[in-house]
Tab-separated table of C-alpha atoms in Angstrom:
chain	number	residue	atom	x	y	z
A	17	MET	CA	0.309	-0.028	0.297
A	18	ALA	CA	1.311	3.849	-0.617
A	19	ASP	CA	1.079	4.822	2.559
A	20	ASP	CA	3.377	1.993	4.591
A	21	GLY	CA	6.006	4.544	3.449
A	22	VAL	CA	7.066	8.256	3.198
A	23	ALA	CA	8.186	10.147	0.419
A	24	VAL	CA	12.130	9.078	-0.721
A	25	ALA	CA	13.308	12.956	0.449
A	26	LEU	CA	16.197	13.527	-1.772
A	27	PRO	CA	17.229	17.341	-2.305
A	28	GLY	CA	15.340	19.260	-4.533
A	29	ALA	CA	12.045	16.633	-4.878
A	30	ALA	CA	10.463	13.478	-3.315
A	31	ILE	CA	8.630	10.675	-4.462
A	32	GLU	CA	5.783	8.330	-3.129
A	33	PRO	CA	7.288	4.497	-3.521
A	34	SER	CA	5.250	2.186	-5.131
A	35	ALA	CA	4.673	-1.388	-4.470
A	36	ALA	CA	7.566	-2.125	-6.556
A	37	LEU	CA	9.818	0.190	-5.254
A	38	ARG	CA	9.238	-0.918	-2.204
A	39	SER	CA	9.646	-4.390	-3.100
A	40	GLU	CA	13.221	-3.499	-4.898
A	41	LEU	CA	14.358	-1.405	-1.611
A	42	TRP	CA	13.942	-3.775	0.306
A	43	CYS	CA	15.638	-6.681	-1.291
A	44	TRP	CA	18.537	-4.547	-1.767
A	45	SER	CA	18.765	-3.479	1.362
A	46	ALA	CA	18.202	-7.232	2.884
A	47	ILE	CA	21.441	-8.042	0.228
A	48	ALA	CA	23.305	-5.393	1.664
A	49	VAL	CA	22.633	-6.044	5.602
A	50	GLY	CA	23.821	-10.093	4.333
A	51	SER	CA	26.917	-8.763	2.673
A	52	LEU	CA	28.024	-6.382	5.890
A	53	ALA	CA	26.918	-9.468	8.345
A	54	VAL	CA	29.665	-12.001	6.630
A	55	ALA	CA	32.195	-9.282	5.433
A	56	GLY	CA	31.834	-8.322	9.820
A	57	ALA	CA	31.888	-11.743	11.101
A	58	PHE	CA	35.670	-12.409	9.207
A	59	ALA	CA	36.766	-9.084	10.465
A	60	LEU	CA	36.793	-10.181	13.078
A	61	LEU	CA	38.422	-13.294	12.665
A	62	LEU	CA	40.987	-11.186	10.725
A	63	ALA	CA	41.497	-8.482	13.249
A	64	ILE	CA	41.859	-10.599	16.048
A	65	SER	CA	44.741	-12.847	13.860
A	66	ARG	CA	46.816	-10.036	13.559
A	67	VAL	CA	46.534	-9.389	17.372
A	68	PRO	CA	50.703	-10.667	17.980
A	69	GLY	CA	50.832	-13.832	20.404
A	70	ILE	CA	47.870	-14.640	18.817
A	71	GLU	CA	50.184	-17.793	17.206
A	72	PHE	CA	50.029	-19.649	20.275
A	73	LEU	CA	46.546	-20.417	20.588
A	74	ALA	CA	46.702	-24.263	19.186
A	75	PHE	CA	42.525	-23.558	18.187
A	76	TRP	CA	43.052	-20.328	15.761
A	77	PRO	CA	42.764	-21.174	12.218
A	78	LEU	CA	45.516	-18.990	10.925
A	79	ASP	CA	45.529	-21.213	7.795
A	80	PHE	CA	42.515	-19.537	7.472
A	81	PHE	CA	43.809	-16.705	6.890
A	82	GLN	CA	44.182	-15.821	3.621
A	83	LYS	CA	40.922	-17.421	2.140
A	84	GLY	CA	38.539	-15.527	5.110
A	85	LEU	CA	40.743	-12.081	3.381
A	86	VAL	CA	39.190	-12.665	0.138
A	87	ILE	CA	35.554	-13.205	1.910
A	88	HIS	CA	36.097	-9.953	4.333
A	89	VAL	CA	37.315	-8.189	1.253
A	90	VAL	CA	34.533	-9.183	-1.267
A	91	PHE	CA	31.721	-9.011	0.907
A	92	SER	CA	32.503	-5.728	3.042
A	93	PHE	CA	34.199	-4.032	-1.035
A	94	VAL	CA	32.284	-5.411	-3.239
A	95	VAL	CA	29.270	-6.840	-2.596
A	96	TRP	CA	27.966	-4.162	0.421
A	97	PHE	CA	28.932	-0.881	-2.450
A	98	ALA	CA	27.964	-3.301	-5.181
A	99	ALA	CA	23.664	-3.637	-3.590
A	100	MET	CA	23.752	0.156	-2.378
A	101	PHE	CA	24.651	0.890	-6.119
A	102	ALA	CA	21.835	-1.339	-6.883
A	103	ALA	CA	19.178	0.687	-4.125
A	104	LEU	CA	20.040	4.114	-5.149
A	105	ALA	CA	20.037	3.251	-8.464
A	106	THR	CA	16.884	1.579	-8.419
A	107	ILE	CA	15.778	5.093	-6.448
A	108	ALA	CA	16.820	7.152	-9.370
A	109	SER	CA	15.144	4.755	-11.965
A	110	ALA	CA	11.725	5.628	-9.985
A	111	ARG	CA	12.387	9.021	-10.042
A	112	LEU	CA	13.170	9.363	-13.364
A	113	GLY	CA	10.058	6.891	-14.742
A	114	GLU	CA	8.157	5.005	-12.310
A	115	GLY	CA	7.747	2.412	-15.366
A	116	ALA	CA	10.842	1.542	-15.397
A	117	LEU	CA	10.474	-0.735	-12.710
A	118	GLY	CA	9.465	-3.945	-13.576
A	119	GLY	CA	10.706	-7.892	-13.261
A	120	LEU	CA	14.200	-6.551	-14.773
A	121	GLY	CA	15.016	-5.135	-10.519
A	122	LEU	CA	13.715	-8.369	-8.848
A	123	PHE	CA	15.402	-10.560	-10.855
A	124	SER	CA	19.325	-8.818	-10.936
A	125	ALA	CA	18.412	-9.002	-6.956
A	126	GLY	CA	18.147	-12.290	-7.183
A	127	GLY	CA	21.380	-13.196	-9.567
A	128	VAL	CA	23.218	-11.297	-6.319
A	129	MET	CA	21.121	-13.338	-3.902
A	130	LEU	CA	22.530	-16.530	-5.744
A	131	SER	CA	26.370	-15.327	-6.341
A	132	MET	CA	26.763	-15.130	-2.459
A	133	PRO	CA	26.960	-18.588	-1.709
A	134	LEU	CA	28.554	-18.765	-4.800
A	135	LEU	CA	31.158	-16.348	-3.323
A	136	PHE	CA	31.352	-17.688	0.206
A	137	VAL	CA	31.602	-21.658	-0.274
A	138	PRO	CA	34.578	-21.892	-1.965
A	139	ALA	CA	36.263	-20.730	1.256
A	140	PHE	CA	35.885	-23.762	3.056
A	141	LEU	CA	36.509	-26.460	0.513
A	142	GLN	CA	39.343	-28.271	0.611
A	143	ARG	CA	40.635	-27.346	-3.160
A	144	GLY	CA	40.996	-23.609	-4.403
A	145	GLU	CA	44.010	-21.413	-4.114
A	146	PRO	CA	43.838	-17.753	-2.342
A	147	SER	CA	44.872	-15.022	-4.885
A	148	LEU	CA	45.223	-11.881	-2.922
A	149	ASN	CA	45.031	-9.647	-5.610
A	150	ASN	CA	44.518	-6.160	-5.514
A	151	TYR	CA	40.649	-4.616	-5.740
A	152	VAL	CA	38.717	-7.878	-5.944
A	153	PRO	CA	40.676	-10.529	-4.720
A	154	VAL	CA	39.857	-13.949	-5.426
A	155	ILE	CA	39.576	-17.962	-4.990
A	156	ILE	CA	41.002	-19.898	-7.703
A	157	ASP	CA	38.071	-22.091	-8.465
A	158	PRO	CA	34.644	-22.335	-10.757
A	159	LEU	CA	32.494	-21.570	-8.644
A	160	TYR	CA	33.933	-18.308	-7.337
A	161	TYR	CA	34.960	-17.095	-10.747
A	162	ALA	CA	31.084	-18.195	-11.416
A	163	GLY	CA	29.844	-15.996	-8.641
A	164	LEU	CA	32.135	-13.222	-9.467
A	165	ALA	CA	30.170	-13.466	-13.756
A	166	VAL	CA	26.358	-13.530	-12.445
A	167	LEU	CA	27.398	-11.014	-9.427
A	168	GLY	CA	28.828	-8.170	-12.254
A	169	LEU	CA	25.946	-9.277	-15.547
A	170	SER	CA	23.726	-8.866	-11.892
A	171	ILE	CA	24.553	-5.143	-11.425
A	172	ALA	CA	24.997	-4.396	-14.964
A	173	LEU	CA	21.281	-4.649	-15.764
A	174	VAL	CA	20.899	-2.883	-12.649
A	175	ALA	CA	23.163	-0.131	-13.957
A	176	ALA	CA	21.961	-0.099	-17.844
A	177	ARG	CA	17.666	0.569	-16.347
A	178	LEU	CA	19.357	3.554	-15.391
A	179	VAL	CA	21.391	4.485	-18.044
A	180	ALA	CA	18.493	3.523	-20.340
A	181	VAL	CA	15.326	5.653	-19.060
A	182	SER	CA	17.761	8.536	-18.026
A	183	ARG	CA	16.846	11.357	-21.039
A	184	PRO	CA	18.518	14.679	-20.787
A	185	ALA	CA	15.541	16.638	-20.299
A	186	ALA	CA	14.913	14.535	-17.482
A	187	LEU	CA	17.868	14.664	-15.278
A	188	ARG	CA	17.676	18.847	-15.805
A	189	CYS	CA	15.071	18.459	-13.843
A	190	ASP	CA	16.172	16.268	-11.036
A	191	PRO	CA	20.492	17.109	-10.855
A	192	PHE	CA	20.787	14.320	-7.902
A	193	ALA	CA	18.902	12.143	-9.917
A	194	ALA	CA	21.675	13.141	-12.640
A	195	VAL	CA	24.317	12.209	-10.370
A	196	LEU	CA	23.278	8.686	-9.534
A	197	ALA	CA	22.898	8.549	-13.808
A	198	ALA	CA	26.527	9.444	-14.142
A	199	ALA	CA	27.743	6.428	-11.063
A	200	ALA	CA	25.755	4.373	-13.320
A	201	LEU	CA	27.505	4.971	-16.605
A	202	ALA	CA	30.691	4.856	-14.419
A	203	MET	CA	29.696	1.502	-13.237
A	204	LEU	CA	29.032	0.228	-16.588
A	205	ILE	CA	32.763	1.336	-17.751
A	206	ALA	CA	34.049	-0.709	-15.041
A	207	LEU	CA	32.484	-3.895	-15.814
A	208	LEU	CA	33.559	-2.940	-19.387
A	209	CYS	CA	37.093	-3.104	-18.528
A	210	PHE	CA	36.661	-6.059	-16.515
A	211	ALA	CA	34.793	-7.760	-19.869
A	212	VAL	CA	38.548	-6.131	-21.813
A	213	ALA	CA	41.261	-7.420	-19.695
A	214	LEU	CA	39.183	-11.153	-19.532
A	215	ALA	CA	39.306	-11.280	-23.839
A	216	ALA	CA	42.889	-9.828	-23.467
A	217	LEU	CA	43.783	-13.348	-21.361
A	218	ALA	CA	42.145	-15.382	-23.034
A	219	GLY	CA	43.491	-19.210	-22.707
A	220	SER	CA	45.869	-17.764	-19.974
A	221	ALA	CA	46.123	-20.148	-16.223
A	222	ALA	CA	44.199	-18.628	-13.506
A	223	SER	CA	47.393	-17.425	-10.812
A	224	PHE	CA	48.319	-14.727	-8.896
A	225	ASP	CA	49.700	-13.101	-12.679
A	226	PHE	CA	46.058	-13.456	-14.516
A	227	ASN	CA	43.915	-12.157	-11.788
A	228	GLU	CA	45.925	-8.840	-11.043
A	229	SER	CA	45.547	-8.419	-14.564
A	230	LEU	CA	41.957	-8.910	-14.826
A	231	MET	CA	40.978	-6.522	-11.904
A	232	TRP	CA	43.526	-3.737	-12.065
A	233	GLY	CA	41.698	-1.722	-14.661
A	234	GLY	CA	38.351	-1.968	-13.802
A	235	GLY	CA	39.216	-2.275	-9.736
A	236	HIS	CA	40.316	1.161	-10.257
A	237	ILE	CA	37.341	2.405	-12.529
A	238	LEU	CA	35.191	1.028	-9.210
A	239	GLN	CA	36.785	3.928	-6.829
A	240	PHE	CA	34.832	6.595	-9.528
A	241	VAL	CA	31.968	4.398	-8.701
A	242	ASN	CA	31.838	4.573	-5.034
A	243	THR	CA	33.131	8.079	-5.200
A	244	ILE	CA	30.319	9.536	-6.878
A	245	LEU	CA	28.198	7.636	-4.147
A	246	LEU	CA	29.824	9.184	-2.032
A	247	VAL	CA	29.526	13.094	-3.012
A	248	PHE	CA	26.073	11.945	-3.197
A	249	ALA	CA	25.890	10.337	-0.223
A	250	TRP	CA	27.527	13.698	1.734
A	251	THR	CA	25.512	15.830	0.094
A	252	THR	CA	22.193	13.746	0.596
A	253	LEU	CA	22.790	14.208	4.222
A	254	ALA	CA	24.016	17.628	4.340
A	255	SER	CA	20.971	18.536	2.432
A	256	ALA	CA	19.239	19.649	5.729
A	257	TRP	CA	21.529	21.761	7.284
A	258	SER	CA	24.350	22.886	3.621
A	259	SER	CA	22.602	24.659	1.186
A	260	ASN	CA	23.923	25.051	-2.567
A	261	LEU	CA	25.290	22.161	-3.388
A	262	ALA	CA	24.059	21.223	-6.491
A	263	ARG	CA	26.764	22.977	-8.426
A	264	PRO	CA	29.646	21.263	-6.553
A	265	LEU	CA	27.903	17.832	-6.879
A	266	ALA	CA	27.693	17.937	-10.363
A	267	ALA	CA	31.095	19.566	-11.067
A	268	ALA	CA	32.628	16.374	-8.861
A	269	SER	CA	30.585	13.977	-10.861
A	270	ALA	CA	31.088	15.530	-14.068
A	271	LEU	CA	35.275	14.772	-13.435
A	272	LEU	CA	34.539	11.569	-11.768
A	273	LEU	CA	32.736	10.166	-15.071
A	274	ALA	CA	35.146	11.927	-17.256
A	275	GLY	CA	38.324	10.038	-15.051
A	276	ALA	CA	35.943	6.946	-15.335
A	277	ALA	CA	35.772	7.721	-19.042
A	278	MET	CA	39.797	7.071	-19.463
A	279	GLY	CA	39.884	3.668	-18.547
A	280	PRO	CA	38.882	1.408	-21.555
A	281	LEU	CA	40.578	3.920	-23.805
A	282	PHE	CA	44.118	3.031	-21.919
A	283	TYR	CA	42.888	-0.625	-23.877
A	284	VAL	CA	42.768	0.437	-26.709
A	285	ILE	CA	46.047	3.302	-26.858
A	286	MET	CA	48.433	1.372	-24.224
A	287	ALA	CA	49.288	-2.474	-24.893
A	288	PRO	CA	47.310	-4.307	-22.127
A	289	PHE	CA	49.211	-5.170	-19.135
A	290	SER	CA	51.609	-2.666	-19.899
A	291	PRO	CA	53.903	-0.996	-16.988
A	292	GLY	CA	52.502	1.880	-18.962
A	293	GLN	CA	49.016	0.548	-18.860
A	294	THR	CA	49.426	-0.314	-14.792
A	295	SER	CA	51.287	3.356	-13.741
A	296	ALA	CA	48.437	5.376	-16.235
A	297	PHE	CA	45.628	3.260	-13.918
A	298	THR	CA	48.456	4.676	-10.453
A	299	TRP	CA	47.567	8.060	-11.859
A	300	LEU	CA	44.185	8.300	-12.662
A	301	GLN	CA	43.058	7.757	-9.078
A	302	TYR	CA	44.418	10.531	-8.208
A	303	ILE	CA	41.527	12.325	-9.174
A	304	LEU	CA	39.077	10.831	-6.043
A	305	GLY	CA	40.489	13.481	-3.675
A	306	PRO	CA	40.196	16.418	-5.630
A	307	ALA	CA	36.967	15.769	-6.433
A	308	ALA	CA	35.046	15.059	-3.451
A	309	ALA	CA	37.180	17.973	-2.482
A	310	VAL	CA	35.125	20.106	-4.928
A	311	VAL	CA	31.885	18.959	-2.877
A	312	ALA	CA	33.478	18.991	0.592
A	313	ILE	CA	34.866	21.939	1.409
A	314	PRO	CA	31.351	24.560	0.031
A	315	LEU	CA	29.791	21.658	2.010
A	316	VAL	CA	31.627	22.953	5.235
A	317	LEU	CA	31.863	25.916	4.361
A	318	ARG	CA	27.874	26.294	3.902
A	319	LEU	CA	26.798	24.516	7.052
A	320	ARG	CA	24.176	26.454	9.266
A	321	ALA	CA	25.047	26.699	12.781
A	322	PRO	CA	23.291	24.966	15.253
A	323	LEU	CA	25.278	22.060	13.962
A	324	PRO	CA	23.081	19.295	15.082
A	325	TRP	CA	24.879	16.834	16.260
A	326	SER	CA	21.955	14.866	17.649
A	327	GLU	CA	21.381	13.867	14.291
A	328	PRO	CA	22.792	10.098	13.236
A	329	ALA	CA	22.806	11.598	9.782
A	330	PHE	CA	24.460	14.264	10.313
A	331	LEU	CA	26.973	12.116	12.744
A	332	ALA	CA	27.968	10.324	10.010
A	333	LEU	CA	28.369	12.682	7.550
A	334	VAL	CA	31.140	14.358	9.907
A	335	LEU	CA	32.241	11.117	11.060
A	336	SER	CA	32.147	9.941	7.045
A	337	MET	CA	34.376	12.734	5.899
A	338	VAL	CA	36.999	12.544	9.152
A	339	LEU	CA	37.417	9.144	8.096
A	340	PHE	CA	37.967	9.243	4.217
A	341	GLY	CA	39.651	12.668	4.832
A	342	VAL	CA	42.394	10.611	7.390
A	343	GLY	CA	42.371	7.736	4.777
A	344	GLY	CA	43.668	10.148	2.124
A	345	VAL	CA	46.473	11.690	3.728
A	346	LEU	CA	47.594	8.505	4.462
A	347	GLY	CA	47.688	7.129	1.174
A	348	LEU	CA	50.386	9.835	0.733
A	349	PHE	CA	52.611	7.754	2.847
A	350	VAL	CA	51.782	3.898	0.960
A	351	ASP	CA	54.161	1.741	-1.106
A	352	GLY	CA	51.990	-0.749	-1.411
A	353	ALA	CA	54.489	-4.072	0.821
A	354	ASP	CA	53.021	-2.865	4.600
A	355	THR	CA	50.467	-2.569	6.553
A	356	ARG	CA	50.387	1.802	5.596
A	357	THR	CA	48.331	0.505	2.668
A	358	PRO	CA	45.431	-0.781	4.332
A	359	ALA	CA	45.661	1.819	7.142
A	360	HIS	CA	44.911	3.927	3.890
A	361	TYR	CA	41.790	2.500	2.076
A	362	HIS	CA	40.597	0.986	5.130
A	363	GLY	CA	39.784	4.903	6.113
A	364	MET	CA	38.531	5.245	2.875
A	365	ILE	CA	36.501	2.379	2.861
A	366	ALA	CA	35.320	3.449	5.772
A	367	GLY	CA	33.990	6.737	5.375
A	368	VAL	CA	32.134	5.681	1.937
A	369	THR	CA	30.419	3.521	4.285
A	370	LEU	CA	29.271	5.608	7.579
A	371	ALA	CA	27.993	7.358	4.459
A	372	PHE	CA	25.917	4.930	3.670
A	373	PHE	CA	24.886	3.925	7.196
A	374	GLY	CA	23.717	7.372	7.054
A	375	LEU	CA	21.868	7.152	3.939
A	376	ILE	CA	19.893	3.783	4.991
A	377	PHE	CA	18.708	5.911	8.671
A	378	SER	CA	17.523	8.846	7.077
A	379	MET	CA	16.432	8.034	3.426
A	380	ILE	CA	16.138	4.582	3.017
A	381	LEU	CA	15.025	2.903	5.433
A	382	PRO	CA	12.406	5.794	5.941
A	383	ALA	CA	11.104	5.177	2.402
A	384	LEU	CA	10.580	1.802	3.152
A	385	GLY	CA	8.149	2.941	6.583
A	386	ARG	CA	10.496	1.491	8.991
A	387	GLN	CA	12.578	3.140	11.707
A	388	ALA	CA	16.324	1.628	12.550
A	389	GLY	CA	16.123	1.348	16.517
A	390	SER	CA	16.098	4.735	17.989
A	391	THR	CA	18.684	8.061	17.560
A	392	ARG	CA	20.429	7.020	20.903
A	393	ARG	CA	21.241	3.404	19.281
A	394	GLN	CA	22.372	4.973	15.180
A	395	ARG	CA	24.725	7.227	17.096
A	396	LEU	CA	26.215	4.641	19.255
A	397	ILE	CA	26.776	2.547	16.365
A	398	VAL	CA	28.136	5.446	14.411
A	399	HIS	CA	30.364	6.333	17.008
A	400	LEU	CA	31.688	2.792	17.538
A	401	PHE	CA	31.694	1.858	13.678
A	402	ALA	CA	33.663	5.595	13.013
A	403	TRP	CA	36.496	5.112	15.943
A	404	GLY	CA	36.968	1.983	15.563
A	405	GLN	CA	38.241	1.958	12.470
A	406	LEU	CA	40.309	4.982	12.908
A	407	ALA	CA	42.221	3.238	15.955
A	408	ALA	CA	42.493	0.709	13.561
A	409	CYS	CA	43.692	2.563	11.010
A	410	ILE	CA	45.831	4.600	12.721
A	411	GLY	CA	47.504	0.921	14.219
A	412	LEU	CA	47.905	-0.224	10.947
A	413	PHE	CA	50.228	2.554	9.690
A	414	MET	CA	51.890	2.482	12.973
A	415	ALA	CA	52.814	-0.629	12.205
A	416	GLY	CA	53.418	-0.661	8.686
A	417	GLY	CA	55.719	2.436	9.573
A	418	HIS	CA	58.283	-0.191	11.248
A	419	GLY	CA	57.968	-2.822	8.258
A	420	ALA	CA	55.545	-4.759	9.583
A	421	PRO	CA	54.117	-6.651	5.788
A	422	ARG	CA	50.447	-6.741	5.367
A	423	LYS	CA	48.140	-9.901	3.701
A	424	VAL	CA	49.418	-11.786	6.521
A	425	ALA	CA	49.020	-13.103	10.312
A	426	GLY	CA	50.819	-14.575	13.410
A	427	ALA	CA	54.079	-14.960	13.874
A	428	ALA	CA	54.386	-14.450	10.017
A	429	GLN	CA	53.768	-11.049	11.209
A	430	GLY	CA	57.257	-10.822	11.869
A	431	LEU	CA	56.413	-8.215	15.154
A	432	THR	CA	59.404	-7.710	17.398
A	433	ASP	CA	59.839	-4.261	17.875
A	434	PHE	CA	57.801	-2.451	20.097
A	435	VAL	CA	55.863	0.179	18.116
A	436	PRO	CA	55.025	-2.152	15.472
A	437	MET	CA	53.459	-4.683	18.168
A	438	VAL	CA	51.321	-1.489	20.263
A	439	GLY	CA	50.338	-0.827	16.405
A	440	MET	CA	48.875	-3.633	15.508
A	441	GLY	CA	46.935	-4.440	19.291
A	442	MET	CA	45.367	-0.816	18.457
A	443	ASN	CA	44.643	-2.477	15.365
A	444	GLY	CA	43.171	-5.739	16.883
A	445	LEU	CA	41.073	-3.755	19.396
A	446	GLY	CA	40.047	-0.786	17.033
A	447	GLY	CA	38.628	-4.033	14.624
A	448	LEU	CA	37.122	-5.331	17.302
A	449	ILE	CA	35.146	-2.132	17.785
A	450	ALA	CA	34.501	-1.043	14.628
A	451	VAL	CA	33.047	-4.951	14.553
A	452	ILE	CA	30.417	-4.356	17.949
A	453	GLY	CA	29.417	-1.073	15.701
A	454	GLY	CA	28.591	-3.565	12.597
A	455	VAL	CA	26.949	-6.265	14.446
A	456	LEU	CA	24.659	-3.309	16.191
A	457	PHE	CA	23.724	-1.850	12.305
A	458	VAL	CA	23.247	-5.174	11.154
A	459	TRP	CA	20.896	-6.569	13.719
A	460	THR	CA	19.048	-3.023	14.036
A	461	VAL	CA	18.650	-2.426	10.264
A	462	GLY	CA	17.720	-5.988	9.509
A	463	SER	CA	15.287	-6.663	12.982
A	464	ALA	CA	13.727	-3.515	10.577
A	465	LEU	CA	13.986	-4.805	7.689
A	466	LEU	CA	12.532	-8.199	8.940
A	467	ARG	CA	9.195	-6.111	10.608
A	468	ALA	CA	5.894	-5.176	8.676
A	469	PRO	CA	5.603	-1.437	8.007
A	470	SER	CA	2.315	-0.977	9.897
A	471	GLN	CA	4.338	-2.548	13.175
A	472	VAL	CA	6.865	0.191	12.413
A	473	LYS	CA	4.452	3.099	12.566
A	474	ALA	CA	2.382	1.245	15.703
A	475	ALA	CA	5.582	1.474	17.707
A	476	MET	CA	6.870	4.778	16.051
A	477	SER	CA	3.146	6.256	17.281
A	478	ARG	CA	3.160	5.032	20.558
A	479	ARG	CA	6.627	6.210	20.780
A	480	SER	CA	5.309	9.381	20.396
A	481	ASP	CA	2.617	9.830	22.429
A	482	ALA	CA	5.188	8.395	25.363
A	483	MET	CA	7.194	11.124	24.736
A	484	ILE	CA	4.558	13.805	24.271
A	485	GLN	CA	3.046	12.826	27.667
A	486	GLU	CA	6.716	12.647	29.038
A	487	LYS	CA	7.273	16.592	28.596
A	488	SER	CA	3.445	17.357	29.693
A	489	GLY	CA	4.700	15.396	32.963
A	490	GLN	CA	1.761	13.257	32.297
A	491	ALA	CA	1.706	9.709	33.277
A	492	PRO	CA	1.903	7.506	29.595
A	493	ALA	CA	-2.304	6.304	29.150
A	494	VAL	CA	-2.931	2.117	29.176
A	495	ARG	CA	-4.437	1.411	25.773
A	496	ARG	CA	-7.332	-0.652	26.205
A	497	ARG	CA	-8.297	-3.271	23.308
A	498	LYS	CA	-10.940	-3.204	21.243
């Protein structure tokens, strides 16, 4: 029923959710929460695996570390971001033309659900070697590659649908849908880079070098998709407290889309997988920081006092910008060999994730007629995740500055000096705190998704009545059954 939800409140316009929009949005939200649940479980195992002395616990599965790392990265970085992209692309498609929503979206969501066990199960089979290549790590197993293929094709359908319904006149009237259309086009460009690389590698045996070449170009372009979604999220979360951000957002998204468009050209004008092409993709990523700054600087300058620190959306916005900024600064010191590299990208990824938390709390769940617990709980989730991630990043950076290698655990880390031991201890403790915040997020949002909208509205009504009566000094009234 149309009245089960509330209008999808994006800056500049709003739509009343239809049954088709709510169905698709619920599916993508459930996929997003499910992917975080899997990623969080393995994040805890990985963080503990890096705590000095853990190798002396006979029961601790250090031999599982590399496969567990693959699962954590793919579910927290690939599936989670892809599901959030699909959720926002679904909203944008509905804004540009409700007739665009049909069976295609639910079919695509079903494809992603099918891909998840294909990406998960190979880690527990006595076969397949983990390949800790950049961006999209792999377990070398036909099931795993099939999962990646199904995931990519499913997301491609959602992106292609949004691009297909994007008409210039409609985009001019809806600049925020236009930004999401730019993200969809960048997503298709990233998937094209993966396809071109796969064609160039035809006949090669699967190995680390194979996977590194396959994922390098498309993986870089995915960062442009994620950054477009990030600046969109910042602008949306700030819309109640910072005005006139449409132009900075348009400029940033245009710059990011132009950068993404360079990816396929690198396969045409350069020899595939040559040092020159590898360097070109590496240098391309230096567009990301300035593009984010194009939005971040005017956003901060235009904030109106008093600042609403009690609002979870505003808190998520600020801490997202802090984490993304810290991660960007740490990236100036990486060399790819030690834990300064994961310190850099964990900060940036955590910044994007926090922004998505804010969107789910303030936009997606309300559109489904649901609420993620109290504002106090939402603030607690944001604080735990943000400060835990920040501590983990600083710990990784400290250890990496003293030579701690990345992608290993236990005694293989070679931790003998005081500073790297403290750093990896901070990483373990910070990771634990962040995981607690993530678990609370998954539990809270998952519970809201599993409740019927009418139950949520009734609970919200009872809470509102109690607050009004408390402020007026009256005792809460006892409702009689009818």
